[in-house]
Amino acid sequence: MASTSKEPRKPLLARLFKEMMDPEQRALLGTLVFFLMIVVIGWQAINEPSRLGTFLDQYEGRSIERGAVLFADNCASCHGPDATGVQGRGPGLAYESFWDGTRLEEVAWAGTQYDFIYLTVAAGRPVVHPSYAENMPTWSQEYGGPMRPDQVRDVVAYVMNFGNDPVPDAQAVMPIELAQEIEIEEVGGDVVLEDALAAAALTGDPDHGEALFSGAEMPEMGTAELGCLGCHSLDGTTVVGPSILGVDERYLAYEDYMLPDTLDENAIEGLYYYLVEAIWYPNNYVSEGFVAGQMPADFRDQMSAQDLADIIAYILQVNE
């Protein structure tokens, strides 16, 4: 008995296309579909540059916004909140001669403006300019600073934005008196003591404190890393601010005349009080040889009491 096999049933669309349309109709339909594909692909090709341009504008805008936050937290104390500079601390970055090529010619820089700013932010300045009290620290983690490379790029994007509308050179530097009115404010000892007691009542985690200090983690209420390592070394060398190594020796000079009369060292050690004030209220007392206003004065708004306790635990551990 011979076996018979049934041909596989063709899909409905294939049957409609082949059985219900004559060759001329199929050719016409194929031509129309081909031209429709050409139109769709052409439309996509025409609009792709515009779409990518919009996406790039959005990306650059977000980068500038992130850079503005980082600049305000880490750079404004020396370069001014509007990047017009602060006398004795740092140069302006928004003035015309910085953007018209004059500055690049002065330093014999053959690269681009972007590369000049990026290298300066990332690697800092190893030499102190005679017009300023301190040298600029390194900020990129590639050079031992606290910022990731993408954060350095965000800061550069923000600074580059000033080149679109630079200010005249005559307005380049903020008078030191005005800068001090904006940034330097002393806080009463009763407020410091209350905060110090609150932090001392907590158990500090030195590992978390190290992560906050190095910029590996952000503080609880902050929008960016603290950047401590950019200004304070771990080995006793001076960068922009004093090293965290040797705080007990600096405390000896502090305790002679700065500890409040109401301080009960049974409840909190004087050194602990000193560190709380140095971190949260840095302009109350400035160590000899350093300048007021260089350290951000808003860490209290970025850190919780636990963050503060953790950083102090780390500093004390480094000094053991």
PDB file of C-alpha atoms in Angstrom:
ATOM      1  CA  MET A   1       0.000   0.000   0.000  1.00  0.00           C
ATOM      2  CA  ALA A   2       1.526   3.281  -1.111  1.00  0.00           C
ATOM      3  CA  SER A   3       1.868   5.997   1.494  1.00  0.00           C
ATOM      4  CA  THR A   4       0.646   9.462   0.743  1.00  0.00           C
ATOM      5  CA  SER A   5       1.947  12.641   2.352  1.00  0.00           C
ATOM      6  CA  LYS A   6       0.100  15.916   2.573  1.00  0.00           C
ATOM      7  CA  GLU A   7       1.907  19.109   1.624  1.00  0.00           C
ATOM      8  CA  PRO A   8       2.343  21.511   4.560  1.00  0.00           C
ATOM      9  CA  ARG A   9      -0.326  24.168   4.670  1.00  0.00           C
ATOM     10  CA  LYS A  10       0.995  27.570   3.618  1.00  0.00           C
ATOM     11  CA  PRO A  11       0.421  30.607   5.825  1.00  0.00           C
ATOM     12  CA  LEU A  12      -2.727  32.568   5.114  1.00  0.00           C
ATOM     13  CA  LEU A  13      -0.850  35.665   3.941  1.00  0.00           C
ATOM     14  CA  ALA A  14       1.193  33.626   1.469  1.00  0.00           C
ATOM     15  CA  ARG A  15      -1.949  31.959   0.106  1.00  0.00           C
ATOM     16  CA  LEU A  16      -3.721  35.300  -0.256  1.00  0.00           C
ATOM     17  CA  PHE A  17      -0.700  36.843  -1.935  1.00  0.00           C
ATOM     18  CA  LYS A  18      -0.093  33.941  -4.339  1.00  0.00           C
ATOM     19  CA  GLU A  19      -3.516  32.452  -4.976  1.00  0.00           C
ATOM     20  CA  MET A  20      -5.760  35.514  -4.942  1.00  0.00           C
ATOM     21  CA  MET A  21      -3.471  37.958  -6.793  1.00  0.00           C
ATOM     22  CA  ASP A  22      -2.181  37.637 -10.315  1.00  0.00           C
ATOM     23  CA  PRO A  23       1.549  38.215 -11.045  1.00  0.00           C
ATOM     24  CA  GLU A  24       1.006  41.833 -12.122  1.00  0.00           C
ATOM     25  CA  GLN A  25      -0.754  42.693  -8.858  1.00  0.00           C
ATOM     26  CA  ARG A  26       1.947  40.979  -6.823  1.00  0.00           C
ATOM     27  CA  ALA A  27       4.651  42.921  -8.666  1.00  0.00           C
ATOM     28  CA  LEU A  28       2.803  46.190  -8.081  1.00  0.00           C
ATOM     29  CA  LEU A  29       2.337  45.438  -4.377  1.00  0.00           C
ATOM     30  CA  GLY A  30       6.007  44.498  -3.988  1.00  0.00           C
ATOM     31  CA  THR A  31       7.060  47.734  -5.673  1.00  0.00           C
ATOM     32  CA  LEU A  32       4.813  49.795  -3.388  1.00  0.00           C
ATOM     33  CA  VAL A  33       6.161  48.050  -0.275  1.00  0.00           C
ATOM     34  CA  PHE A  34       9.739  48.635  -1.460  1.00  0.00           C
ATOM     35  CA  PHE A  35       9.151  52.349  -2.006  1.00  0.00           C
ATOM     36  CA  LEU A  36       7.388  52.600   1.357  1.00  0.00           C
ATOM     37  CA  MET A  37      10.466  51.131   3.032  1.00  0.00           C
ATOM     38  CA  ILE A  38      12.674  53.648   1.198  1.00  0.00           C
ATOM     39  CA  VAL A  39      10.473  56.512   2.426  1.00  0.00           C
ATOM     40  CA  VAL A  40      10.536  55.280   6.047  1.00  0.00           C
ATOM     41  CA  ILE A  41      14.305  54.752   6.047  1.00  0.00           C
ATOM     42  CA  GLY A  42      14.873  58.119   4.372  1.00  0.00           C
ATOM     43  CA  TRP A  43      12.649  59.884   6.901  1.00  0.00           C
ATOM     44  CA  GLN A  44      14.576  58.240   9.715  1.00  0.00           C
ATOM     45  CA  ALA A  45      17.902  59.269   8.179  1.00  0.00           C
ATOM     46  CA  ILE A  46      16.751  62.872   7.731  1.00  0.00           C
ATOM     47  CA  ASN A  47      15.499  63.216  11.310  1.00  0.00           C
ATOM     48  CA  GLU A  48      18.232  61.232  13.080  1.00  0.00           C
ATOM     49  CA  PRO A  49      20.703  64.168  13.368  1.00  0.00           C
ATOM     50  CA  SER A  50      17.979  66.325  14.906  1.00  0.00           C
ATOM     51  CA  ARG A  51      17.014  63.556  17.332  1.00  0.00           C
ATOM     52  CA  LEU A  52      20.630  62.970  18.321  1.00  0.00           C
ATOM     53  CA  GLY A  53      21.165  66.726  18.675  1.00  0.00           C
ATOM     54  CA  THR A  54      18.219  66.990  21.051  1.00  0.00           C
ATOM     55  CA  PHE A  55      19.497  64.029  23.051  1.00  0.00           C
ATOM     56  CA  LEU A  56      22.994  65.555  23.203  1.00  0.00           C
ATOM     57  CA  ASP A  57      21.608  68.920  24.346  1.00  0.00           C
ATOM     58  CA  GLN A  58      19.670  67.191  27.121  1.00  0.00           C
ATOM     59  CA  TYR A  59      22.744  65.219  28.197  1.00  0.00           C
ATOM     60  CA  GLU A  60      24.955  68.321  28.233  1.00  0.00           C
ATOM     61  CA  GLY A  61      22.297  70.253  30.148  1.00  0.00           C
ATOM     62  CA  ARG A  62      22.166  67.599  32.860  1.00  0.00           C
ATOM     63  CA  SER A  63      25.971  67.552  32.999  1.00  0.00           C
ATOM     64  CA  ILE A  64      26.053  71.335  33.516  1.00  0.00           C
ATOM     65  CA  GLU A  65      23.430  71.062  36.274  1.00  0.00           C
ATOM     66  CA  ARG A  66      25.430  68.388  38.094  1.00  0.00           C
ATOM     67  CA  GLY A  67      28.588  70.455  37.626  1.00  0.00           C
ATOM     68  CA  ALA A  68      26.889  73.502  39.150  1.00  0.00           C
ATOM     69  CA  VAL A  69      26.143  71.534  42.322  1.00  0.00           C
ATOM     70  CA  LEU A  70      29.714  70.236  42.538  1.00  0.00           C
ATOM     71  CA  PHE A  71      31.119  73.717  41.885  1.00  0.00           C
ATOM     72  CA  ALA A  72      28.980  75.280  44.610  1.00  0.00           C
ATOM     73  CA  ASP A  73      30.012  72.609  47.118  1.00  0.00           C
ATOM     74  CA  ASN A  74      33.723  72.418  46.314  1.00  0.00           C
ATOM     75  CA  CYS A  75      34.926  75.368  44.229  1.00  0.00           C
ATOM     76  CA  ALA A  76      32.880  78.475  45.051  1.00  0.00           C
ATOM     77  CA  SER A  77      34.746  79.248  48.276  1.00  0.00           C
ATOM     78  CA  CYS A  78      37.877  80.063  46.223  1.00  0.00           C
ATOM     79  CA  HIS A  79      36.524  80.992  42.789  1.00  0.00           C
ATOM     80  CA  GLY A  80      33.371  82.788  43.928  1.00  0.00           C
ATOM     81  CA  PRO A  81      29.737  81.624  43.727  1.00  0.00           C
ATOM     82  CA  ASP A  82      29.464  83.133  40.236  1.00  0.00           C
ATOM     83  CA  ALA A  83      33.029  82.155  39.213  1.00  0.00           C
ATOM     84  CA  THR A  84      34.273  85.748  39.242  1.00  0.00           C
ATOM     85  CA  GLY A  85      37.038  84.935  41.737  1.00  0.00           C
ATOM     86  CA  VAL A  86      37.812  85.822  45.342  1.00  0.00           C
ATOM     87  CA  GLN A  87      40.777  88.021  46.214  1.00  0.00           C
ATOM     88  CA  GLY A  88      43.558  86.099  47.918  1.00  0.00           C
ATOM     89  CA  ARG A  89      41.901  82.730  47.293  1.00  0.00           C
ATOM     90  CA  GLY A  90      41.335  81.959  43.640  1.00  0.00           C
ATOM     91  CA  PRO A  91      41.038  83.529  40.173  1.00  0.00           C
ATOM     92  CA  GLY A  92      37.841  84.253  38.306  1.00  0.00           C
ATOM     93  CA  LEU A  93      36.824  81.818  35.591  1.00  0.00           C
ATOM     94  CA  ALA A  94      34.157  83.906  33.901  1.00  0.00           C
ATOM     95  CA  TYR A  95      36.179  86.869  32.656  1.00  0.00           C
ATOM     96  CA  GLU A  96      36.841  87.667  28.993  1.00  0.00           C
ATOM     97  CA  SER A  97      40.614  87.151  28.905  1.00  0.00           C
ATOM     98  CA  PHE A  98      40.129  83.609  30.163  1.00  0.00           C
ATOM     99  CA  TRP A  99      38.015  82.811  27.100  1.00  0.00           C
ATOM    100  CA  ASP A 100      39.518  84.896  24.294  1.00  0.00           C
ATOM    101  CA  GLY A 101      42.807  82.975  24.240  1.00  0.00           C
ATOM    102  CA  THR A 102      44.825  85.443  26.316  1.00  0.00           C
ATOM    103  CA  ARG A 103      45.244  83.095  29.266  1.00  0.00           C
ATOM    104  CA  LEU A 104      46.182  80.153  27.061  1.00  0.00           C
ATOM    105  CA  GLU A 105      48.883  82.257  25.396  1.00  0.00           C
ATOM    106  CA  GLU A 106      50.249  83.352  28.782  1.00  0.00           C
ATOM    107  CA  VAL A 107      50.816  79.760  29.857  1.00  0.00           C
ATOM    108  CA  ALA A 108      51.868  78.624  26.345  1.00  0.00           C
ATOM    109  CA  TRP A 109      49.047  76.092  26.184  1.00  0.00           C
ATOM    110  CA  ALA A 110      48.772  74.515  22.740  1.00  0.00           C
ATOM    111  CA  GLY A 111      45.652  72.454  23.435  1.00  0.00           C
ATOM    112  CA  THR A 112      41.986  73.365  23.600  1.00  0.00           C
ATOM    113  CA  GLN A 113      40.251  75.471  26.237  1.00  0.00           C
ATOM    114  CA  TYR A 114      38.358  72.382  27.386  1.00  0.00           C
ATOM    115  CA  ASP A 115      41.540  70.354  27.866  1.00  0.00           C
ATOM    116  CA  PHE A 116      43.180  73.206  29.790  1.00  0.00           C
ATOM    117  CA  ILE A 117      40.262  73.434  32.221  1.00  0.00           C
ATOM    118  CA  TYR A 118      39.934  69.662  32.530  1.00  0.00           C
ATOM    119  CA  LEU A 119      43.607  69.157  33.378  1.00  0.00           C
ATOM    120  CA  THR A 120      43.542  72.019  35.883  1.00  0.00           C
ATOM    121  CA  VAL A 121      40.493  70.634  37.688  1.00  0.00           C
ATOM    122  CA  ALA A 122      41.676  67.036  37.570  1.00  0.00           C
ATOM    123  CA  ALA A 123      45.344  67.499  38.504  1.00  0.00           C
ATOM    124  CA  GLY A 124      45.273  70.850  40.327  1.00  0.00           C
ATOM    125  CA  ARG A 125      48.201  73.245  40.550  1.00  0.00           C
ATOM    126  CA  PRO A 126      51.425  72.046  42.230  1.00  0.00           C
ATOM    127  CA  VAL A 127      52.742  75.594  42.716  1.00  0.00           C
ATOM    128  CA  VAL A 128      51.155  78.377  44.776  1.00  0.00           C
ATOM    129  CA  HIS A 129      50.525  81.533  42.760  1.00  0.00           C
ATOM    130  CA  PRO A 130      51.832  84.624  44.608  1.00  0.00           C
ATOM    131  CA  SER A 131      48.366  86.215  44.459  1.00  0.00           C
ATOM    132  CA  TYR A 132      46.704  83.393  46.395  1.00  0.00           C
ATOM    133  CA  ALA A 133      47.141  81.815  49.795  1.00  0.00           C
ATOM    134  CA  GLU A 134      47.080  78.167  48.723  1.00  0.00           C
ATOM    135  CA  ASN A 135      47.618  76.057  45.638  1.00  0.00           C
ATOM    136  CA  MET A 136      44.683  74.410  43.890  1.00  0.00           C
ATOM    137  CA  PRO A 137      44.263  70.779  44.976  1.00  0.00           C
ATOM    138  CA  THR A 138      43.837  67.784  42.706  1.00  0.00           C
ATOM    139  CA  TRP A 139      40.200  66.790  42.336  1.00  0.00           C
ATOM    140  CA  SER A 140      40.213  63.710  40.118  1.00  0.00           C
ATOM    141  CA  GLN A 141      40.589  60.258  41.642  1.00  0.00           C
ATOM    142  CA  GLU A 142      43.138  59.648  38.870  1.00  0.00           C
ATOM    143  CA  TYR A 143      45.468  62.026  40.744  1.00  0.00           C
ATOM    144  CA  GLY A 144      44.472  61.187  44.314  1.00  0.00           C
ATOM    145  CA  GLY A 145      41.490  63.534  44.590  1.00  0.00           C
ATOM    146  CA  PRO A 146      37.905  62.768  45.648  1.00  0.00           C
ATOM    147  CA  MET A 147      36.000  63.167  42.346  1.00  0.00           C
ATOM    148  CA  ARG A 148      35.238  60.496  39.789  1.00  0.00           C
ATOM    149  CA  PRO A 149      36.252  61.322  36.192  1.00  0.00           C
ATOM    150  CA  ASP A 150      32.608  61.858  35.198  1.00  0.00           C
ATOM    151  CA  GLN A 151      32.223  64.387  38.026  1.00  0.00           C
ATOM    152  CA  VAL A 152      35.320  66.241  36.828  1.00  0.00           C
ATOM    153  CA  ARG A 153      33.749  66.380  33.353  1.00  0.00           C
ATOM    154  CA  ASP A 154      30.556  67.779  34.886  1.00  0.00           C
ATOM    155  CA  VAL A 155      32.503  70.548  36.641  1.00  0.00           C
ATOM    156  CA  VAL A 156      34.320  71.358  33.399  1.00  0.00           C
ATOM    157  CA  ALA A 157      30.997  71.469  31.518  1.00  0.00           C
ATOM    158  CA  TYR A 158      29.706  73.978  34.058  1.00  0.00           C
ATOM    159  CA  VAL A 159      32.828  76.145  33.822  1.00  0.00           C
ATOM    160  CA  MET A 160      32.774  75.982  30.006  1.00  0.00           C
ATOM    161  CA  ASN A 161      29.266  77.406  30.164  1.00  0.00           C
ATOM    162  CA  PHE A 162      30.700  80.737  31.388  1.00  0.00           C
ATOM    163  CA  GLY A 163      32.432  81.172  28.045  1.00  0.00           C
ATOM    164  CA  ASN A 164      29.072  81.838  26.380  1.00  0.00           C
ATOM    165  CA  ASP A 165      28.713  85.199  28.149  1.00  0.00           C
ATOM    166  CA  PRO A 166      31.965  86.207  29.905  1.00  0.00           C
ATOM    167  CA  VAL A 167      32.105  89.251  32.167  1.00  0.00           C
ATOM    168  CA  PRO A 168      34.489  92.185  31.577  1.00  0.00           C
ATOM    169  CA  ASP A 169      37.920  91.767  33.165  1.00  0.00           C
ATOM    170  CA  ALA A 170      37.349  94.797  35.392  1.00  0.00           C
ATOM    171  CA  GLN A 171      34.707  92.775  37.249  1.00  0.00           C
ATOM    172  CA  ALA A 172      36.747  89.604  37.432  1.00  0.00           C
ATOM    173  CA  VAL A 173      37.481  89.388  41.154  1.00  0.00           C
ATOM    174  CA  MET A 174      35.069  89.628  44.060  1.00  0.00           C
ATOM    175  CA  PRO A 175      36.358  91.952  46.811  1.00  0.00           C
ATOM    176  CA  ILE A 176      37.458  89.937  49.821  1.00  0.00           C
ATOM    177  CA  GLU A 177      35.167  91.976  52.089  1.00  0.00           C
ATOM    178  CA  LEU A 178      32.106  90.967  50.063  1.00  0.00           C
ATOM    179  CA  ALA A 179      33.240  87.356  49.932  1.00  0.00           C
ATOM    180  CA  GLN A 180      33.617  87.306  53.706  1.00  0.00           C
ATOM    181  CA  GLU A 181      30.151  88.773  54.177  1.00  0.00           C
ATOM    182  CA  ILE A 182      28.742  85.964  52.076  1.00  0.00           C
ATOM    183  CA  GLU A 183      30.750  83.032  53.375  1.00  0.00           C
ATOM    184  CA  ILE A 184      32.225  83.692  56.801  1.00  0.00           C
ATOM    185  CA  GLU A 185      29.864  83.483  59.729  1.00  0.00           C
ATOM    186  CA  GLU A 186      30.715  82.461  63.272  1.00  0.00           C
ATOM    187  CA  VAL A 187      28.323  80.236  65.173  1.00  0.00           C
ATOM    188  CA  GLY A 188      27.794  80.441  68.905  1.00  0.00           C
ATOM    189  CA  GLY A 189      29.408  77.902  71.204  1.00  0.00           C
ATOM    190  CA  ASP A 190      26.055  76.767  72.589  1.00  0.00           C
ATOM    191  CA  VAL A 191      24.986  75.615  69.118  1.00  0.00           C
ATOM    192  CA  VAL A 192      28.297  73.841  68.542  1.00  0.00           C
ATOM    193  CA  LEU A 193      28.094  72.138  71.919  1.00  0.00           C
ATOM    194  CA  GLU A 194      24.568  70.899  71.248  1.00  0.00           C
ATOM    195  CA  ASP A 195      25.660  69.375  67.932  1.00  0.00           C
ATOM    196  CA  ALA A 196      28.821  67.927  69.467  1.00  0.00           C
ATOM    197  CA  LEU A 197      26.869  66.215  72.243  1.00  0.00           C
ATOM    198  CA  ALA A 198      24.405  64.785  69.707  1.00  0.00           C
ATOM    199  CA  ALA A 199      27.223  63.312  67.605  1.00  0.00           C
ATOM    200  CA  ALA A 200      29.182  62.047  70.612  1.00  0.00           C
ATOM    201  CA  ALA A 201      26.116  60.126  71.799  1.00  0.00           C
ATOM    202  CA  LEU A 202      26.295  58.012  68.628  1.00  0.00           C
ATOM    203  CA  THR A 203      28.678  55.172  67.838  1.00  0.00           C
ATOM    204  CA  GLY A 204      30.908  56.281  64.998  1.00  0.00           C
ATOM    205  CA  ASP A 205      31.736  53.878  62.169  1.00  0.00           C
ATOM    206  CA  PRO A 206      35.291  54.644  60.967  1.00  0.00           C
ATOM    207  CA  ASP A 207      34.846  52.565  57.796  1.00  0.00           C
ATOM    208  CA  HIS A 208      31.849  54.629  56.727  1.00  0.00           C
ATOM    209  CA  GLY A 209      33.724  57.739  57.803  1.00  0.00           C
ATOM    210  CA  GLU A 210      36.599  56.809  55.510  1.00  0.00           C
ATOM    211  CA  ALA A 211      34.165  56.316  52.614  1.00  0.00           C
ATOM    212  CA  LEU A 212      32.675  59.766  53.229  1.00  0.00           C
ATOM    213  CA  PHE A 213      36.106  61.366  53.610  1.00  0.00           C
ATOM    214  CA  SER A 214      37.484  59.834  50.408  1.00  0.00           C
ATOM    215  CA  GLY A 215      34.366  60.553  48.362  1.00  0.00           C
ATOM    216  CA  ALA A 216      33.481  56.892  47.851  1.00  0.00           C
ATOM    217  CA  GLU A 217      30.044  57.571  49.366  1.00  0.00           C
ATOM    218  CA  MET A 218      27.790  60.602  49.639  1.00  0.00           C
ATOM    219  CA  PRO A 219      26.567  62.045  52.948  1.00  0.00           C
ATOM    220  CA  GLU A 220      23.002  61.289  53.959  1.00  0.00           C
ATOM    221  CA  MET A 221      21.523  64.667  52.994  1.00  0.00           C
ATOM    222  CA  GLY A 222      24.079  65.738  50.399  1.00  0.00           C
ATOM    223  CA  THR A 223      23.812  66.089  46.637  1.00  0.00           C
ATOM    224  CA  ALA A 224      27.507  65.406  46.018  1.00  0.00           C
ATOM    225  CA  GLU A 225      30.566  63.915  47.700  1.00  0.00           C
ATOM    226  CA  LEU A 226      32.157  65.986  50.470  1.00  0.00           C
ATOM    227  CA  GLY A 227      35.557  66.222  48.796  1.00  0.00           C
ATOM    228  CA  CYS A 228      37.564  66.137  52.059  1.00  0.00           C
ATOM    229  CA  LEU A 229      40.508  64.300  50.506  1.00  0.00           C
ATOM    230  CA  GLY A 230      40.977  67.064  47.955  1.00  0.00           C
ATOM    231  CA  CYS A 231      42.158  69.473  50.673  1.00  0.00           C
ATOM    232  CA  HIS A 232      43.211  67.341  53.672  1.00  0.00           C
ATOM    233  CA  SER A 233      45.952  64.728  53.350  1.00  0.00           C
ATOM    234  CA  LEU A 234      46.348  61.613  55.475  1.00  0.00           C
ATOM    235  CA  ASP A 235      50.123  61.732  55.890  1.00  0.00           C
ATOM    236  CA  GLY A 236      50.818  65.072  57.543  1.00  0.00           C
ATOM    237  CA  THR A 237      51.548  67.035  54.369  1.00  0.00           C
ATOM    238  CA  THR A 238      49.709  70.279  53.710  1.00  0.00           C
ATOM    239  CA  VAL A 239      47.524  70.544  50.620  1.00  0.00           C
ATOM    240  CA  VAL A 240      44.931  73.332  50.825  1.00  0.00           C
ATOM    241  CA  GLY A 241      43.926  72.648  54.398  1.00  0.00           C
ATOM    242  CA  PRO A 242      45.795  70.960  57.245  1.00  0.00           C
ATOM    243  CA  SER A 243      46.296  67.210  57.240  1.00  0.00           C
ATOM    244  CA  ILE A 244      43.979  65.156  59.434  1.00  0.00           C
ATOM    245  CA  LEU A 245      47.122  63.579  60.850  1.00  0.00           C
ATOM    246  CA  GLY A 246      48.176  65.601  63.872  1.00  0.00           C
ATOM    247  CA  VAL A 247      44.784  67.032  64.874  1.00  0.00           C
ATOM    248  CA  ASP A 248      45.618  66.320  68.508  1.00  0.00           C
ATOM    249  CA  GLU A 249      48.605  68.685  68.285  1.00  0.00           C
ATOM    250  CA  ARG A 250      46.528  71.446  66.684  1.00  0.00           C
ATOM    251  CA  TYR A 251      43.938  70.941  69.400  1.00  0.00           C
ATOM    252  CA  LEU A 252      46.496  71.963  72.025  1.00  0.00           C
ATOM    253  CA  ALA A 253      46.626  75.446  70.487  1.00  0.00           C
ATOM    254  CA  TYR A 254      42.848  75.517  70.201  1.00  0.00           C
ATOM    255  CA  GLU A 255      41.924  74.482  73.735  1.00  0.00           C
ATOM    256  CA  ASP A 256      43.834  77.339  75.366  1.00  0.00           C
ATOM    257  CA  TYR A 257      41.221  79.894  74.403  1.00  0.00           C
ATOM    258  CA  MET A 258      38.416  78.346  72.324  1.00  0.00           C
ATOM    259  CA  LEU A 259      36.703  75.748  74.501  1.00  0.00           C
ATOM    260  CA  PRO A 260      33.444  77.037  76.018  1.00  0.00           C
ATOM    261  CA  ASP A 261      33.313  77.422  79.785  1.00  0.00           C
ATOM    262  CA  THR A 262      30.235  75.198  79.874  1.00  0.00           C
ATOM    263  CA  LEU A 263      32.009  72.218  78.328  1.00  0.00           C
ATOM    264  CA  ASP A 264      31.807  69.185  80.593  1.00  0.00           C
ATOM    265  CA  GLU A 265      34.634  66.911  79.534  1.00  0.00           C
ATOM    266  CA  ASN A 266      32.979  64.073  81.398  1.00  0.00           C
ATOM    267  CA  ALA A 267      30.198  64.215  78.794  1.00  0.00           C
ATOM    268  CA  ILE A 268      32.384  64.965  75.763  1.00  0.00           C
ATOM    269  CA  GLU A 269      36.118  65.308  75.230  1.00  0.00           C
ATOM    270  CA  GLY A 270      37.472  68.669  74.182  1.00  0.00           C
ATOM    271  CA  LEU A 271      39.134  67.135  71.111  1.00  0.00           C
ATOM    272  CA  TYR A 272      35.780  65.802  69.954  1.00  0.00           C
ATOM    273  CA  TYR A 273      34.221  69.247  70.375  1.00  0.00           C
ATOM    274  CA  TYR A 274      37.097  70.742  68.384  1.00  0.00           C
ATOM    275  CA  LEU A 275      36.540  68.328  65.485  1.00  0.00           C
ATOM    276  CA  VAL A 276      32.797  68.994  65.405  1.00  0.00           C
ATOM    277  CA  GLU A 277      33.434  72.724  65.189  1.00  0.00           C
ATOM    278  CA  ALA A 278      36.195  72.275  62.595  1.00  0.00           C
ATOM    279  CA  ILE A 279      33.932  70.235  60.298  1.00  0.00           C
ATOM    280  CA  TRP A 280      30.535  71.881  60.698  1.00  0.00           C
ATOM    281  CA  TYR A 281      31.595  75.433  61.617  1.00  0.00           C
ATOM    282  CA  PRO A 282      35.042  75.811  60.003  1.00  0.00           C
ATOM    283  CA  ASN A 283      35.136  79.607  60.167  1.00  0.00           C
ATOM    284  CA  ASN A 284      34.798  79.732  63.958  1.00  0.00           C
ATOM    285  CA  TYR A 285      38.457  78.847  64.353  1.00  0.00           C
ATOM    286  CA  VAL A 286      41.162  78.729  61.674  1.00  0.00           C
ATOM    287  CA  SER A 287      44.452  76.978  62.348  1.00  0.00           C
ATOM    288  CA  GLU A 288      47.553  79.128  62.111  1.00  0.00           C
ATOM    289  CA  GLY A 289      48.859  79.438  58.577  1.00  0.00           C
ATOM    290  CA  PHE A 290      45.507  78.882  56.880  1.00  0.00           C
ATOM    291  CA  VAL A 291      42.802  81.177  55.518  1.00  0.00           C
ATOM    292  CA  ALA A 292      39.176  81.516  56.633  1.00  0.00           C
ATOM    293  CA  GLY A 293      36.446  80.791  54.127  1.00  0.00           C
ATOM    294  CA  GLN A 294      38.243  78.140  52.098  1.00  0.00           C
ATOM    295  CA  MET A 295      36.405  75.186  53.606  1.00  0.00           C
ATOM    296  CA  PRO A 296      32.712  74.870  52.673  1.00  0.00           C
ATOM    297  CA  ALA A 297      30.539  76.078  55.546  1.00  0.00           C
ATOM    298  CA  ASP A 298      27.435  74.074  54.623  1.00  0.00           C
ATOM    299  CA  PHE A 299      28.481  70.573  55.680  1.00  0.00           C
ATOM    300  CA  ARG A 300      25.947  70.728  58.517  1.00  0.00           C
ATOM    301  CA  ASP A 301      23.219  70.902  55.866  1.00  0.00           C
ATOM    302  CA  GLN A 302      24.633  67.922  53.977  1.00  0.00           C
ATOM    303  CA  MET A 303      25.588  65.567  56.799  1.00  0.00           C
ATOM    304  CA  SER A 304      23.568  63.835  59.463  1.00  0.00           C
ATOM    305  CA  ALA A 305      24.846  63.593  63.032  1.00  0.00           C
ATOM    306  CA  GLN A 306      25.720  59.964  62.257  1.00  0.00           C
ATOM    307  CA  ASP A 307      27.795  61.036  59.237  1.00  0.00           C
ATOM    308  CA  LEU A 308      29.640  63.494  61.468  1.00  0.00           C
ATOM    309  CA  ALA A 309      30.247  60.845  64.129  1.00  0.00           C
ATOM    310  CA  ASP A 310      31.556  58.435  61.480  1.00  0.00           C
ATOM    311  CA  ILE A 311      34.021  60.945  60.004  1.00  0.00           C
ATOM    312  CA  ILE A 312      35.299  61.888  63.456  1.00  0.00           C
ATOM    313  CA  ALA A 313      35.723  58.194  64.290  1.00  0.00           C
ATOM    314  CA  TYR A 314      37.810  57.829  61.132  1.00  0.00           C
ATOM    315  CA  ILE A 315      39.948  60.895  61.919  1.00  0.00           C
ATOM    316  CA  LEU A 316      40.597  59.631  65.438  1.00  0.00           C
ATOM    317  CA  GLN A 317      41.496  56.203  64.046  1.00  0.00           C
ATOM    318  CA  VAL A 318      44.046  57.763  61.654  1.00  0.00           C
ATOM    319  CA  ASN A 319      45.634  59.523  64.639  1.00  0.00           C
ATOM    320  CA  GLU A 320      45.924  56.442  66.850  1.00  0.00           C
TER     321      GLU A 320
END
